[in-house]
Amino acid sequence: MKLIGLTGGIGTGKTTVANMLRERGWVVYSSDETAREIMTTNDEVREEIAELLGPEVLVEGGLNREKIAELVFGETQEHADRLEALDRIVHPRVLERHMEQIEEHEEAGTAIVVIESALLFEVGLEEGFDWVVVVDAPNDLRMERVQARSGLTDQQVQARMKEQLPMPEKRAMADFVVENGGSLEDLERSVHKIATILEALPDPEAAD
Ligand code: ATP
């Protein structure tokens, strides 16, 4: 099975690329979606998060993500400490879930599995993948796209960017870079090109 990591900074277009690959028929798991699922369904995790950030972050059937973002993304050491503690609760469980998903697909004989994760390099996950694809876009476009989608302020987006490894470092570690500075049609073409190459490359496991 070919295991591919898909990453990039906030607003570069990871989710859009992930969806294009899903449409192509590839199996794609998103760390963000998996984290969201764990944070809403796992009572132990919900209790740990409420203990860390206060009971007001719990809402019926889920978590108040805006409130959580306010508490963990910011300038102060307190914000940084909370983010680190939250990551310590959520990340290992997300990783565990991804390992299960990968194992299930290995057994089922799936050809390609993609894990989309904003923090792939930051959590040292890249070694586990056969290839890593990084999505990038000019900073002003990233800012514009994120703001159009979320209504976050410049400062809030910058606070999130600051938590991520700089894009030049991510690009240097990538096997493929998808440039998302153009239209959605341009993106579709780039994704098609890279996906065609990845489909044609030999499966590393089947090499011997
Ligand atoms: P985040 O890290 O915030 O989850 P992301 O990297 O997953 O962001 P997307 O959610 O895919 O990024 O894209 C951000 C926004 O920009 C979305 O609303 C998406 O529809 C839009 N977008 C992405 N690529 C393009 C493009 N080439 N042209 C126009 N809009 C785009």
Tab-separated table of C-alpha atoms and ligand atoms in Angstrom:
chain	number	residue	atom	x	y	z
A	1	MET	CA	0.000	0.000	0.000
A	2	LYS	CA	1.245	3.487	-0.808
A	3	LEU	CA	0.989	5.780	2.210
A	4	ILE	CA	0.983	9.471	1.431
A	5	GLY	CA	1.130	12.456	3.787
A	6	LEU	CA	-0.627	15.648	2.705
A	7	THR	CA	0.187	18.864	4.504
A	8	GLY	CA	0.670	22.628	4.220
A	9	GLY	CA	0.103	25.730	6.311
A	10	ILE	CA	-3.253	27.195	7.278
A	11	GLY	CA	-5.287	28.286	4.251
A	12	THR	CA	-2.967	26.790	1.636
A	13	GLY	CA	-5.716	24.498	0.346
A	14	LYS	CA	-5.042	21.116	1.994
A	15	THR	CA	-8.705	20.312	2.508
A	16	THR	CA	-9.542	21.292	-1.067
A	17	VAL	CA	-6.769	19.026	-2.381
A	18	ALA	CA	-7.903	16.232	-0.040
A	19	ASN	CA	-11.428	16.514	-1.458
A	20	MET	CA	-10.157	16.423	-5.036
A	21	LEU	CA	-8.271	13.216	-4.230
A	22	ARG	CA	-11.391	11.740	-2.607
A	23	GLU	CA	-13.316	12.520	-5.778
A	24	ARG	CA	-10.656	10.653	-7.683
A	25	GLY	CA	-11.509	7.642	-5.537
A	26	TRP	CA	-8.557	7.755	-3.169
A	27	VAL	CA	-8.950	7.007	0.532
A	28	VAL	CA	-8.138	10.203	2.462
A	29	TYR	CA	-8.265	10.686	6.237
A	30	SER	CA	-8.009	14.115	7.772
A	31	SER	CA	-6.330	14.596	11.160
A	32	ASP	CA	-8.512	17.627	11.741
A	33	GLU	CA	-11.717	15.674	11.112
A	34	THR	CA	-10.434	12.774	13.192
A	35	ALA	CA	-9.539	15.135	16.055
A	36	ARG	CA	-12.975	16.708	15.823
A	37	GLU	CA	-14.618	13.306	15.940
A	38	ILE	CA	-12.559	12.239	18.956
A	39	MET	CA	-13.233	15.535	20.738
A	40	THR	CA	-16.975	15.149	20.287
A	41	THR	CA	-17.419	11.438	20.882
A	42	ASN	CA	-14.794	10.380	23.400
A	43	ASP	CA	-16.058	11.208	26.902
A	44	GLU	CA	-12.658	10.737	28.506
A	45	VAL	CA	-11.149	13.274	26.093
A	46	ARG	CA	-14.031	15.697	26.656
A	47	GLU	CA	-13.506	15.490	30.421
A	48	GLU	CA	-9.772	16.045	30.099
A	49	ILE	CA	-10.342	19.077	27.854
A	50	ALA	CA	-12.943	20.529	30.225
A	51	GLU	CA	-10.532	20.053	33.104
A	52	LEU	CA	-7.831	21.905	31.185
A	53	LEU	CA	-9.854	24.742	29.649
A	54	GLY	CA	-12.948	24.984	31.827
A	55	PRO	CA	-16.423	23.452	31.560
A	56	GLU	CA	-17.679	26.284	29.322
A	57	VAL	CA	-15.846	24.738	26.357
A	58	LEU	CA	-18.261	21.798	26.468
A	59	VAL	CA	-21.489	22.152	24.546
A	60	GLU	CA	-24.259	19.688	23.844
A	61	GLY	CA	-22.853	16.962	21.620
A	62	GLY	CA	-19.569	18.730	20.997
A	63	LEU	CA	-17.089	21.402	21.957
A	64	ASN	CA	-17.128	25.150	21.515
A	65	ARG	CA	-14.277	25.348	19.008
A	66	GLU	CA	-14.271	29.136	18.873
A	67	LYS	CA	-13.859	29.358	22.620
A	68	ILE	CA	-11.104	26.746	22.514
A	69	ALA	CA	-9.293	28.634	19.731
A	70	GLU	CA	-9.472	31.830	21.798
A	71	LEU	CA	-7.857	30.046	24.719
A	72	VAL	CA	-5.065	28.271	22.841
A	73	PHE	CA	-4.050	30.658	20.028
A	74	GLY	CA	-2.586	33.928	21.249
A	75	GLU	CA	0.448	35.877	22.282
A	76	THR	CA	0.854	34.858	25.917
A	77	GLN	CA	2.758	31.989	27.510
A	78	GLU	CA	-0.567	30.858	28.985
A	79	HIS	CA	-1.946	30.365	25.467
A	80	ALA	CA	1.151	28.423	24.466
A	81	ASP	CA	0.945	26.198	27.558
A	82	ARG	CA	-2.741	25.481	26.969
A	83	LEU	CA	-2.106	24.594	23.323
A	84	GLU	CA	0.668	22.232	24.311
A	85	ALA	CA	-1.524	20.566	26.947
A	86	LEU	CA	-4.442	20.262	24.507
A	87	ASP	CA	-2.146	18.714	21.902
A	88	ARG	CA	-0.953	16.218	24.510
A	89	ILE	CA	-4.571	15.114	25.026
A	90	VAL	CA	-5.636	14.993	21.389
A	91	HIS	CA	-2.590	14.149	19.223
A	92	PRO	CA	-1.776	10.668	20.566
A	93	ARG	CA	-5.398	9.607	20.091
A	94	VAL	CA	-5.512	10.965	16.534
A	95	LEU	CA	-2.295	9.135	15.762
A	96	GLU	CA	-3.663	5.927	17.256
A	97	ARG	CA	-6.829	6.213	15.145
A	98	HIS	CA	-4.778	6.817	11.988
A	99	MET	CA	-2.669	3.734	12.745
A	100	GLU	CA	-5.866	1.665	13.010
A	101	GLN	CA	-7.189	3.111	9.742
A	102	ILE	CA	-3.889	2.387	7.976
A	103	GLU	CA	-3.808	-1.181	9.311
A	104	GLU	CA	-7.393	-1.798	8.196
A	105	HIS	CA	-6.543	-0.637	4.676
A	106	GLU	CA	-3.319	-2.679	4.571
A	107	GLU	CA	-5.410	-5.746	5.349
A	108	ALA	CA	-8.100	-4.836	2.840
A	109	GLY	CA	-5.502	-4.372	0.090
A	110	THR	CA	-6.236	-0.678	-0.562
A	111	ALA	CA	-3.767	0.746	-3.110
A	112	ILE	CA	-3.282	4.267	-1.726
A	113	VAL	CA	-4.098	5.915	1.594
A	114	VAL	CA	-3.603	9.622	2.276
A	115	ILE	CA	-3.423	11.245	5.692
A	116	GLU	CA	-4.062	14.980	5.559
A	117	SER	CA	-2.579	16.775	8.541
A	118	ALA	CA	-1.707	20.431	9.092
A	119	LEU	CA	0.974	19.487	11.596
A	120	LEU	CA	2.523	16.490	9.887
A	121	PHE	CA	6.122	17.765	10.196
A	122	GLU	CA	5.553	19.499	13.510
A	123	VAL	CA	4.662	16.204	15.200
A	124	GLY	CA	7.435	14.307	13.415
A	125	LEU	CA	5.078	12.128	11.378
A	126	GLU	CA	6.764	12.488	7.987
A	127	GLU	CA	9.042	9.468	8.435
A	128	GLY	CA	6.050	7.137	8.351
A	129	PHE	CA	5.013	8.083	4.805
A	130	ASP	CA	6.256	6.848	1.461
A	131	TRP	CA	5.754	10.330	-0.007
A	132	VAL	CA	4.812	13.704	1.405
A	133	VAL	CA	2.849	16.268	-0.608
A	134	VAL	CA	2.968	19.896	0.560
A	135	VAL	CA	0.338	22.411	-0.578
A	136	ASP	CA	1.480	26.039	-0.677
A	137	ALA	CA	0.035	29.415	-1.697
A	138	PRO	CA	1.138	33.054	-1.386
A	139	ASN	CA	0.589	34.447	2.114
A	140	ASP	CA	-1.820	37.206	1.058
A	141	LEU	CA	-4.053	34.660	-0.699
A	142	ARG	CA	-3.940	32.326	2.294
A	143	MET	CA	-4.991	35.161	4.561
A	144	GLU	CA	-7.793	36.186	2.189
A	145	ARG	CA	-9.114	32.639	1.792
A	146	VAL	CA	-9.051	31.843	5.501
A	147	GLN	CA	-10.765	35.100	6.370
A	148	ALA	CA	-13.444	34.636	3.723
A	149	ARG	CA	-14.159	31.208	5.163
A	150	SER	CA	-13.882	31.830	8.892
A	151	GLY	CA	-14.204	35.524	9.650
A	152	LEU	CA	-10.983	35.394	11.686
A	153	THR	CA	-8.964	38.616	12.025
A	154	ASP	CA	-5.467	39.124	10.556
A	155	GLN	CA	-4.057	38.710	14.026
A	156	GLN	CA	-5.925	35.474	14.687
A	157	VAL	CA	-4.733	33.964	11.413
A	158	GLN	CA	-1.180	35.096	12.115
A	159	ALA	CA	-1.296	33.536	15.590
A	160	ARG	CA	-2.168	30.204	13.950
A	161	MET	CA	0.507	30.592	11.294
A	162	LYS	CA	3.041	31.171	14.059
A	163	GLU	CA	2.299	27.755	15.561
A	164	GLN	CA	3.230	26.099	12.276
A	165	LEU	CA	6.635	25.443	10.774
A	166	PRO	CA	7.507	28.092	8.127
A	167	MET	CA	6.480	27.073	4.605
A	168	PRO	CA	10.035	27.150	3.142
A	169	GLU	CA	11.009	24.447	5.655
A	170	LYS	CA	7.970	22.351	4.760
A	171	ARG	CA	8.667	22.723	1.047
A	172	ALA	CA	12.242	21.581	1.578
A	173	MET	CA	10.995	18.340	3.155
A	174	ALA	CA	8.328	17.649	0.522
A	175	ASP	CA	8.503	15.046	-2.236
A	176	PHE	CA	5.898	17.030	-4.198
A	177	VAL	CA	4.727	20.628	-3.872
A	178	VAL	CA	1.287	21.688	-5.096
A	179	GLU	CA	1.274	25.411	-5.913
A	180	ASN	CA	-2.150	26.813	-5.100
A	181	GLY	CA	-1.754	30.423	-6.183
A	182	GLY	CA	-4.196	30.216	-9.088
A	183	SER	CA	-7.776	29.204	-9.707
A	184	LEU	CA	-9.511	26.029	-8.539
A	185	GLU	CA	-9.179	24.728	-12.127
A	186	ASP	CA	-5.403	25.277	-11.950
A	187	LEU	CA	-5.355	23.411	-8.656
A	188	GLU	CA	-7.375	20.567	-10.145
A	189	ARG	CA	-4.809	20.255	-12.968
A	190	SER	CA	-1.827	20.188	-10.563
A	191	VAL	CA	-3.525	17.635	-8.339
A	192	HIS	CA	-4.325	15.465	-11.340
A	193	LYS	CA	-0.692	15.614	-12.482
A	194	ILE	CA	0.742	14.651	-9.111
A	195	ALA	CA	-1.887	11.967	-8.503
A	196	THR	CA	-1.137	10.419	-11.894
A	197	ILE	CA	2.576	10.251	-11.009
A	198	LEU	CA	1.868	8.765	-7.580
A	199	GLU	CA	-0.432	6.147	-9.088
A	200	ALA	CA	2.287	5.176	-11.574
A	201	LEU	CA	5.128	4.974	-9.053
A	202	PRO	CA	5.920	1.484	-7.811
A	203	ASP	CA	4.590	0.511	-4.402
A	204	PRO	CA	7.670	0.622	-2.094
A	205	GLU	CA	6.442	-2.448	-0.211
A	206	ALA	CA	6.127	-4.485	-3.384
A	207	ALA	CA	9.661	-3.554	-4.506
A	208	ASP	CA	11.310	-6.851	-3.525
B	1	ATP	P1	-6.991	25.145	7.091
B	1	ATP	O1	-5.604	24.844	7.495
B	1	ATP	O2	-7.461	26.446	7.589
B	1	ATP	O3	-7.961	24.032	7.312
B	1	ATP	P2	-6.668	24.410	4.309
B	1	ATP	O4	-5.209	24.429	4.003
B	1	ATP	O5	-7.319	23.106	4.522
B	1	ATP	O6	-6.966	25.404	5.489
B	1	ATP	P3	-8.771	24.939	2.437
B	1	ATP	O7	-9.828	24.858	3.489
B	1	ATP	O8	-8.684	23.868	1.430
B	1	ATP	O9	-7.353	25.188	3.111
B	1	ATP	O10	-8.862	26.329	1.646
B	1	ATP	C1	-9.109	27.558	2.327
B	1	ATP	C2	-10.242	28.297	1.616
B	1	ATP	O11	-9.775	28.723	0.335
B	1	ATP	C3	-11.464	27.431	1.340
B	1	ATP	O12	-12.603	28.186	1.507
B	1	ATP	C4	-11.289	26.996	-0.112
B	1	ATP	O13	-12.512	26.746	-0.751
B	1	ATP	C5	-10.567	28.196	-0.712
B	1	ATP	N1	-9.649	27.841	-1.803
B	1	ATP	C6	-8.673	26.910	-1.799
B	1	ATP	N2	-8.006	26.891	-2.959
B	1	ATP	C7	-8.557	27.848	-3.739
B	1	ATP	C8	-8.322	28.322	-5.079
B	1	ATP	N3	-7.342	27.824	-5.837
B	1	ATP	N4	-9.111	29.311	-5.523
B	1	ATP	C9	-10.079	29.846	-4.764
B	1	ATP	N5	-10.368	29.442	-3.517
B	1	ATP	C10	-9.627	28.461	-2.984
